[in-house]
Amino acid sequence: ASGTALPFPDNSFSHVICVEGGTHMHTREKFFQETMRVLKPGGRFAYSESTVGTNGQGWLTRFPMQLTAFSWVTSWENLYGNDVYVSKLEALGFDQVHLE
């Protein structure tokens, strides 16, 4: 099943875990929406993934990100820095978002 179209009813799981997979989905935001849909109220989402870390817009920042997207078969829409990452999760209703 696709991580952006899970075959489970709403509020099915108390926990969802994903390790190094969301960046390859089209798009990571759709995956986060689907995760929120299948989580029970108060459920936990544990997610591990490398991020680009910065929101810089210069070519020195963009070029390595684009090269990574090409070599890892990553959706271009998934290339954003930590601040955007956190804001997307919070906008979908996730709270207590921590990046390490």
XYZ file of C-alpha atoms in Angstrom:
100
model
C 0.000 0.000 0.000
C 1.125 3.535 -0.631
C 2.014 5.673 2.375
C -0.125 8.407 0.822
C -3.235 6.186 0.497
C -3.300 3.704 3.372
C -6.040 1.022 3.258
C -7.139 1.568 6.866
C -10.085 3.399 8.389
C -9.657 6.705 10.190
C -8.343 6.518 13.778
C -6.988 2.974 13.362
C -3.627 3.159 15.131
C -2.242 4.439 18.409
C 1.273 4.592 16.924
C 2.759 5.101 13.456
C 6.480 4.631 12.798
C 8.394 5.524 9.634
C 12.154 5.335 9.150
C 13.749 7.036 6.116
C 10.695 6.593 3.894
C 8.713 9.813 3.797
C 11.136 11.698 1.619
C 10.519 9.236 -1.221
C 6.739 9.663 -1.186
C 4.942 12.060 -3.451
C 4.614 14.195 -1.468
C 5.851 13.980 2.115
C 3.014 16.312 3.100
C 0.426 13.855 1.700
C 2.104 11.129 3.742
C 1.854 13.294 6.877
C -1.847 13.942 6.143
C -2.487 10.228 5.762
C -0.574 9.495 8.963
C -2.708 12.001 10.860
C -5.858 10.422 9.399
C -5.067 6.879 10.588
C -3.782 7.936 14.028
C -6.186 7.734 16.938
C -6.669 10.978 18.865
C -3.644 11.383 21.102
C -1.680 8.858 19.026
C 2.063 9.059 18.490
C 4.035 9.411 15.280
C 7.731 8.488 15.364
C 9.568 9.527 12.244
C 13.247 9.396 11.365
C 14.663 11.070 8.293
C 17.532 13.282 7.192
C 16.604 16.850 6.336
C 18.395 19.564 4.425
C 18.594 21.538 7.676
C 18.514 25.054 6.296
C 15.996 27.214 4.519
C 18.697 28.992 2.491
C 17.721 30.034 -1.002
C 21.160 30.571 -2.573
C 22.430 28.291 -5.315
C 24.994 26.793 -2.915
C 22.083 25.481 -0.855
C 19.782 24.517 -3.711
C 22.305 22.635 -5.848
C 23.183 19.911 -3.278
C 19.470 19.545 -2.494
C 18.627 19.095 -6.182
C 21.475 16.636 -6.654
C 20.218 14.636 -3.671
C 16.674 14.636 -5.049
C 17.898 13.303 -8.375
C 20.133 10.585 -6.930
C 17.690 9.409 -4.231
C 14.552 9.572 -6.377
C 13.121 12.193 -4.072
C 10.179 14.390 -5.004
C 11.255 18.017 -5.551
C 8.352 19.082 -3.339
C 10.059 17.324 -0.404
C 13.108 19.585 -0.462
C 12.718 22.149 2.284
C 14.475 23.110 5.464
C 13.732 22.411 9.098
C 11.562 25.491 9.735
C 9.226 24.573 6.865
C 9.288 20.924 7.962
C 8.064 21.825 11.451
C 5.447 24.290 10.189
C 3.987 21.674 7.809
C 3.649 19.123 10.629
C 2.095 21.675 12.983
C -0.327 22.897 10.281
C -1.594 19.319 9.939
C -2.313 19.099 13.661
C 0.810 17.420 15.001
C 1.962 18.890 18.292
C 5.139 18.468 20.309
C 7.201 18.372 17.096
C 10.907 17.903 17.837
C 13.798 17.828 15.390
C 17.178 16.472 16.403
